[in-house]
Amino acid sequence: MPEKLVVGNWKMNPPSVADAVALGRDVAAHGQTGVAVGVAPPAIALAAVADALRGTAVAVYAQDLHWAERGAFTAQIAAAMLVDLAAGSIVGHSEVRRDQCDDDARVAKKLARAVEAGLRPILCVGESAAQHAAGEATAVVARQIAADLAEARHASLDRLVIAYEPVWAIGTGTPATGEHASAAARAIRAALKRAGLDGERVPILYGGSVSARSVGEFANADGIDGALVGGASLDADEFGAIVRAFA
Ligand code: 13P
């Protein structure tokens, strides 16, 4: 059985570093449930939140990283800068693919850099609204998995996490169904196997409008091991309820 894991992706929230530290402390105050918990603060708050959460059970993740080791990459963050602060990093989030023009080739390089540096990658895949309407979800995620893993050495992927995040479900208040998420998880595990990995051991998180109200659908879905939570992770009590649903 893969490990259970719930991670809050705070995106470009909350408004200040002090608010981020306070939110991190509130998340940690919920205590342990047997489910691994992480938070991904914005880069500017990463060091302060990492400091505040040191010694707690809550792991800190970055939201993105650059693929290069160092150099002339204005505004970017290298894996080596993250290793002392973060357990891992989200890679390939659809908002980064959309706003920073990340394609699968760049995502593959970022994933390889993350694992080489010892960061646990949470690789995001998922179909767009148009692909969903065309019934292409499972084909799209299989294609993304193959392309996004192309640069990483297999031996370094033993702590890989996949987040299945259908783009049409993110921030819309309309999550996928558990059945849809399970079908995607099956396609992801088959693609991991084709890539030479033991897909049965890789945790697959669902992300897209997960709330305390909708989480039961995913906590009970076959093949789903946790959640990557956006908006609802900004409320520590609601996030705590989502974590407990997977316990
Ligand atoms: P929401 O939970 O706000 O839909 O965001 C999901 C997400 O993108 C997490 O990475």
CSV table of C-alpha atoms and ligand atoms in Angstrom, one decimal:
chain,number,residue,atom,x,y,z
A,1,MET,CA,0.0,0.0,0.0
A,2,PRO,CA,1.4,3.4,-0.9
A,3,GLU,CA,1.8,6.0,1.9
A,4,LYS,CA,-1.1,8.3,2.6
A,5,LEU,CA,-0.3,11.9,2.0
A,6,VAL,CA,-2.2,15.2,2.1
A,7,VAL,CA,-0.4,18.4,0.9
A,8,GLY,CA,-1.7,22.0,1.0
A,9,ASN,CA,-0.7,24.0,-2.0
A,10,TRP,CA,-1.0,27.6,-0.8
A,11,LYS,CA,-0.3,29.0,-4.3
A,12,MET,CA,0.1,32.8,-4.1
A,13,ASN,CA,-1.4,33.0,-0.6
A,14,PRO,CA,-1.7,34.0,2.2
A,15,PRO,CA,-0.9,37.8,1.8
A,16,SER,CA,2.2,38.0,4.1
A,17,VAL,CA,5.0,36.0,5.4
A,18,ALA,CA,3.7,36.4,8.9
A,19,ASP,CA,0.3,35.1,7.8
A,20,ALA,CA,2.0,32.1,6.2
A,21,VAL,CA,3.9,31.3,9.4
A,22,ALA,CA,0.7,31.6,11.4
A,23,LEU,CA,-1.1,29.3,9.0
A,24,GLY,CA,1.8,26.8,9.2
A,25,ARG,CA,1.6,26.8,13.0
A,26,ASP,CA,-2.2,26.3,12.9
A,27,VAL,CA,-1.8,23.3,10.5
A,28,ALA,CA,0.9,21.7,12.8
A,29,ALA,CA,-1.4,22.3,15.9
A,30,HIS,CA,-3.9,19.7,14.4
A,31,GLY,CA,-1.5,17.0,15.5
A,32,GLN,CA,-0.8,13.6,13.9
A,33,THR,CA,-3.3,11.2,12.3
A,34,GLY,CA,-1.1,8.6,10.6
A,35,VAL,CA,-1.4,10.5,7.4
A,36,ALA,CA,1.7,12.4,6.2
A,37,VAL,CA,1.0,16.1,5.9
A,38,GLY,CA,2.8,18.8,3.9
A,39,VAL,CA,2.3,22.4,3.1
A,40,ALA,CA,3.7,24.3,0.0
A,41,PRO,CA,4.0,28.0,0.9
A,42,PRO,CA,5.0,30.6,-1.7
A,43,ALA,CA,8.8,30.9,-2.2
A,44,ILE,CA,9.1,34.1,-0.3
A,45,ALA,CA,7.7,32.5,2.9
A,46,LEU,CA,9.4,29.1,2.5
A,47,ALA,CA,12.3,29.8,4.9
A,48,ALA,CA,10.1,31.3,7.6
A,49,VAL,CA,7.6,28.5,7.4
A,50,ALA,CA,10.3,25.9,7.4
A,51,ASP,CA,11.8,27.5,10.6
A,52,ALA,CA,8.4,27.6,12.3
A,53,LEU,CA,7.6,23.9,11.4
A,54,ARG,CA,11.0,22.4,12.2
A,55,GLY,CA,10.5,19.6,14.7
A,56,THR,CA,6.8,19.2,13.8
A,57,ALA,CA,5.3,16.4,11.7
A,58,VAL,CA,4.4,18.8,8.9
A,59,ALA,CA,6.7,18.7,5.9
A,60,VAL,CA,7.4,21.8,3.8
A,61,TYR,CA,7.4,21.6,0.0
A,62,ALA,CA,8.3,24.2,-2.7
A,63,GLN,CA,5.8,25.0,-5.4
A,64,ASP,CA,8.3,24.9,-8.2
A,65,LEU,CA,12.0,24.9,-9.0
A,66,HIS,CA,14.3,25.6,-12.0
A,67,TRP,CA,16.0,22.8,-13.9
A,68,ALA,CA,19.4,24.4,-14.1
A,69,GLU,CA,22.0,23.9,-11.3
A,70,ARG,CA,22.7,27.7,-11.0
A,71,GLY,CA,23.3,30.7,-13.2
A,72,ALA,CA,21.6,33.6,-15.1
A,73,PHE,CA,18.0,32.7,-14.5
A,74,THR,CA,16.3,35.8,-13.1
A,75,ALA,CA,13.6,35.2,-10.6
A,76,GLN,CA,14.1,31.4,-10.5
A,77,ILE,CA,15.0,29.1,-7.6
A,78,ALA,CA,17.5,26.3,-7.8
A,79,ALA,CA,17.1,22.9,-6.2
A,80,ALA,CA,20.2,23.4,-4.1
A,81,MET,CA,18.6,26.5,-2.6
A,82,LEU,CA,15.6,24.4,-1.5
A,83,VAL,CA,17.2,21.4,0.0
A,84,ASP,CA,17.8,22.9,3.5
A,85,LEU,CA,14.2,24.3,3.6
A,86,ALA,CA,12.0,21.8,1.9
A,87,ALA,CA,11.4,18.0,1.8
A,88,GLY,CA,10.4,18.2,-1.8
A,89,SER,CA,8.8,20.3,-4.5
A,90,ILE,CA,5.6,20.3,-6.6
A,91,VAL,CA,6.7,19.9,-10.3
A,92,GLY,CA,4.5,20.5,-13.3
A,93,HIS,CA,1.5,22.2,-11.7
A,94,SER,CA,-1.0,23.2,-14.4
A,95,GLU,CA,-0.8,26.8,-13.3
A,96,VAL,CA,3.0,26.8,-13.9
A,97,ARG,CA,2.5,25.0,-17.2
A,98,ARG,CA,-0.1,27.8,-18.1
A,99,ASP,CA,1.6,30.9,-16.7
A,100,GLN,CA,5.3,30.1,-17.1
A,101,CYS,CA,5.0,28.2,-20.4
A,102,ASP,CA,6.2,24.9,-18.8
A,103,ASP,CA,5.9,22.0,-21.2
A,104,ASP,CA,6.6,18.3,-20.6
A,105,ALA,CA,10.2,18.8,-21.7
A,106,ARG,CA,10.8,21.4,-19.0
A,107,VAL,CA,8.9,19.5,-16.5
A,108,ALA,CA,11.0,16.4,-17.2
A,109,LYS,CA,14.2,18.5,-16.6
A,110,LYS,CA,12.8,20.0,-13.4
A,111,LEU,CA,11.8,16.5,-12.1
A,112,ALA,CA,15.3,15.1,-12.8
A,113,ARG,CA,16.9,18.1,-11.0
A,114,ALA,CA,14.6,17.7,-8.0
A,115,VAL,CA,15.4,14.0,-7.5
A,116,GLU,CA,19.1,14.5,-8.1
A,117,ALA,CA,19.1,17.1,-5.3
A,118,GLY,CA,17.2,14.7,-3.0
A,119,LEU,CA,13.9,16.6,-3.1
A,120,ARG,CA,10.8,14.5,-3.1
A,121,PRO,CA,8.9,15.4,-6.3
A,122,ILE,CA,5.1,15.8,-6.4
A,123,LEU,CA,4.5,15.5,-10.2
A,124,CYS,CA,1.2,17.0,-11.3
A,125,VAL,CA,-0.6,15.7,-14.4
A,126,GLY,CA,-4.2,16.1,-15.6
A,127,GLU,CA,-6.3,16.8,-18.6
A,128,SER,CA,-7.7,20.2,-19.8
A,129,ALA,CA,-11.4,20.9,-20.1
A,130,ALA,CA,-11.3,20.3,-23.8
A,131,GLN,CA,-9.5,17.0,-23.4
A,132,HIS,CA,-11.9,16.0,-20.7
A,133,ALA,CA,-14.9,16.7,-23.0
A,134,ALA,CA,-13.2,14.6,-25.7
A,135,GLY,CA,-12.9,11.7,-23.3
A,136,GLU,CA,-9.1,11.8,-23.5
A,137,ALA,CA,-8.3,12.0,-19.7
A,138,THR,CA,-6.6,8.6,-19.4
A,139,ALA,CA,-4.6,9.0,-22.6
A,140,VAL,CA,-3.5,12.5,-21.6
A,141,VAL,CA,-2.2,11.5,-18.2
A,142,ALA,CA,-0.4,8.4,-19.6
A,143,ARG,CA,1.3,10.6,-22.2
A,144,GLN,CA,2.3,13.2,-19.5
A,145,ILE,CA,3.7,10.5,-17.2
A,146,ALA,CA,5.9,9.0,-20.0
A,147,ALA,CA,7.2,12.4,-21.1
A,148,ASP,CA,7.7,13.9,-17.6
A,149,LEU,CA,9.7,11.0,-16.3
A,150,ALA,CA,11.9,10.8,-19.4
A,151,GLU,CA,14.9,12.6,-17.9
A,152,ALA,CA,15.1,11.2,-14.4
A,153,ARG,CA,17.2,8.2,-13.4
A,154,HIS,CA,14.9,5.4,-12.2
A,155,ALA,CA,16.9,4.7,-9.1
A,156,SER,CA,16.3,8.3,-7.8
A,157,LEU,CA,12.5,8.0,-8.2
A,158,ASP,CA,11.8,5.8,-5.2
A,159,ARG,CA,10.0,8.6,-3.4
A,160,LEU,CA,8.0,9.9,-6.4
A,161,VAL,CA,4.5,11.2,-5.7
A,162,ILE,CA,1.9,11.8,-8.5
A,163,ALA,CA,-0.9,14.4,-8.1
A,164,TYR,CA,-3.7,13.8,-10.6
A,165,GLU,CA,-5.2,17.3,-11.0
A,166,PRO,CA,-7.8,17.6,-13.8
A,167,VAL,CA,-7.4,21.2,-14.9
A,168,TRP,CA,-11.1,21.8,-15.3
A,169,ALA,CA,-11.6,20.9,-11.6
A,170,ILE,CA,-9.0,23.2,-10.1
A,171,GLY,CA,-10.5,26.2,-8.3
A,172,THR,CA,-13.9,25.7,-9.9
A,173,GLY,CA,-15.8,24.2,-6.9
A,174,THR,CA,-16.6,21.3,-9.1
A,175,PRO,CA,-14.4,18.3,-8.3
A,176,ALA,CA,-14.1,15.2,-10.4
A,177,THR,CA,-15.9,12.1,-9.2
A,178,GLY,CA,-14.1,9.4,-7.3
A,179,GLU,CA,-14.7,7.1,-10.2
A,180,HIS,CA,-13.0,9.4,-12.6
A,181,ALA,CA,-10.1,9.9,-10.3
A,182,SER,CA,-9.8,6.1,-9.9
A,183,ALA,CA,-9.7,5.6,-13.7
A,184,ALA,CA,-7.0,8.2,-14.0
A,185,ALA,CA,-5.0,6.6,-11.2
A,186,ARG,CA,-5.2,3.2,-13.0
A,187,ALA,CA,-3.9,4.8,-16.2
A,188,ILE,CA,-1.1,6.6,-14.2
A,189,ARG,CA,0.0,3.3,-12.6
A,190,ALA,CA,0.0,1.5,-15.9
A,191,ALA,CA,2.1,4.3,-17.4
A,192,LEU,CA,4.5,4.1,-14.4
A,193,LYS,CA,4.8,0.4,-15.0
A,194,ARG,CA,5.6,1.0,-18.7
A,195,ALA,CA,8.2,3.5,-17.6
A,196,GLY,CA,9.8,0.7,-15.5
A,197,LEU,CA,8.6,1.8,-12.1
A,198,ASP,CA,6.6,-0.1,-9.5
A,199,GLY,CA,3.4,2.0,-9.8
A,200,GLU,CA,1.7,0.2,-7.0
A,201,ARG,CA,4.1,1.8,-4.5
A,202,VAL,CA,3.7,5.4,-5.8
A,203,PRO,CA,1.2,7.5,-3.8
A,204,ILE,CA,-1.3,9.1,-6.1
A,205,LEU,CA,-3.0,12.3,-4.8
A,206,TYR,CA,-6.2,13.8,-6.2
A,207,GLY,CA,-6.3,17.6,-6.6
A,208,GLY,CA,-9.1,19.9,-7.8
A,209,SER,CA,-11.7,21.5,-5.6
A,210,VAL,CA,-11.1,19.2,-2.7
A,211,SER,CA,-13.0,20.5,0.4
A,212,ALA,CA,-14.1,19.1,3.7
A,213,ARG,CA,-17.4,18.5,2.0
A,214,SER,CA,-16.1,16.7,-1.2
A,215,VAL,CA,-13.1,14.8,0.3
A,216,GLY,CA,-15.1,11.6,1.1
A,217,GLU,CA,-15.5,11.0,-2.6
A,218,PHE,CA,-11.7,10.7,-2.9
A,219,ALA,CA,-10.8,9.2,0.5
A,220,ASN,CA,-13.0,6.3,-0.6
A,221,ALA,CA,-11.8,6.1,-4.2
A,222,ASP,CA,-9.8,3.1,-5.3
A,223,GLY,CA,-6.2,3.9,-6.0
A,224,ILE,CA,-6.2,7.4,-4.5
A,225,ASP,CA,-3.9,7.8,-1.5
A,226,GLY,CA,-4.4,11.4,-0.5
A,227,ALA,CA,-5.0,14.9,-1.8
A,228,LEU,CA,-3.2,18.0,-3.1
A,229,VAL,CA,-5.5,20.8,-1.7
A,230,GLY,CA,-5.5,24.4,-3.0
A,231,GLY,CA,-8.1,26.9,-1.7
A,232,ALA,CA,-9.4,24.7,1.2
A,233,SER,CA,-5.8,24.4,2.6
A,234,LEU,CA,-5.8,28.1,3.6
A,235,ASP,CA,-8.2,27.2,6.4
A,236,ALA,CA,-6.3,25.1,8.9
A,237,ASP,CA,-9.5,23.6,10.4
A,238,GLU,CA,-10.9,22.6,7.0
A,239,PHE,CA,-7.5,21.3,5.9
A,240,GLY,CA,-7.3,19.3,9.2
A,241,ALA,CA,-10.7,17.7,8.4
A,242,ILE,CA,-9.5,16.8,4.9
A,243,VAL,CA,-6.3,15.1,6.4
A,244,ARG,CA,-8.5,13.2,8.9
A,245,ALA,CA,-10.7,11.9,6.1
A,246,PHE,CA,-7.7,9.9,4.8
A,247,ALA,CA,-6.8,8.4,8.2
B,1,13P,P1,-8.1,23.9,-5.5
B,1,13P,O1,-8.2,22.9,-4.4
B,1,13P,O2,-8.2,25.3,-5.1
B,1,13P,O3,-9.1,23.5,-6.6
B,1,13P,O4,-6.6,23.7,-6.2
B,1,13P,C1,-6.2,22.5,-6.4
B,1,13P,C2,-4.7,22.6,-6.8
B,1,13P,O5,-4.4,23.1,-7.9
B,1,13P,C3,-3.7,22.1,-5.9
B,1,13P,O6,-2.5,22.0,-6.4
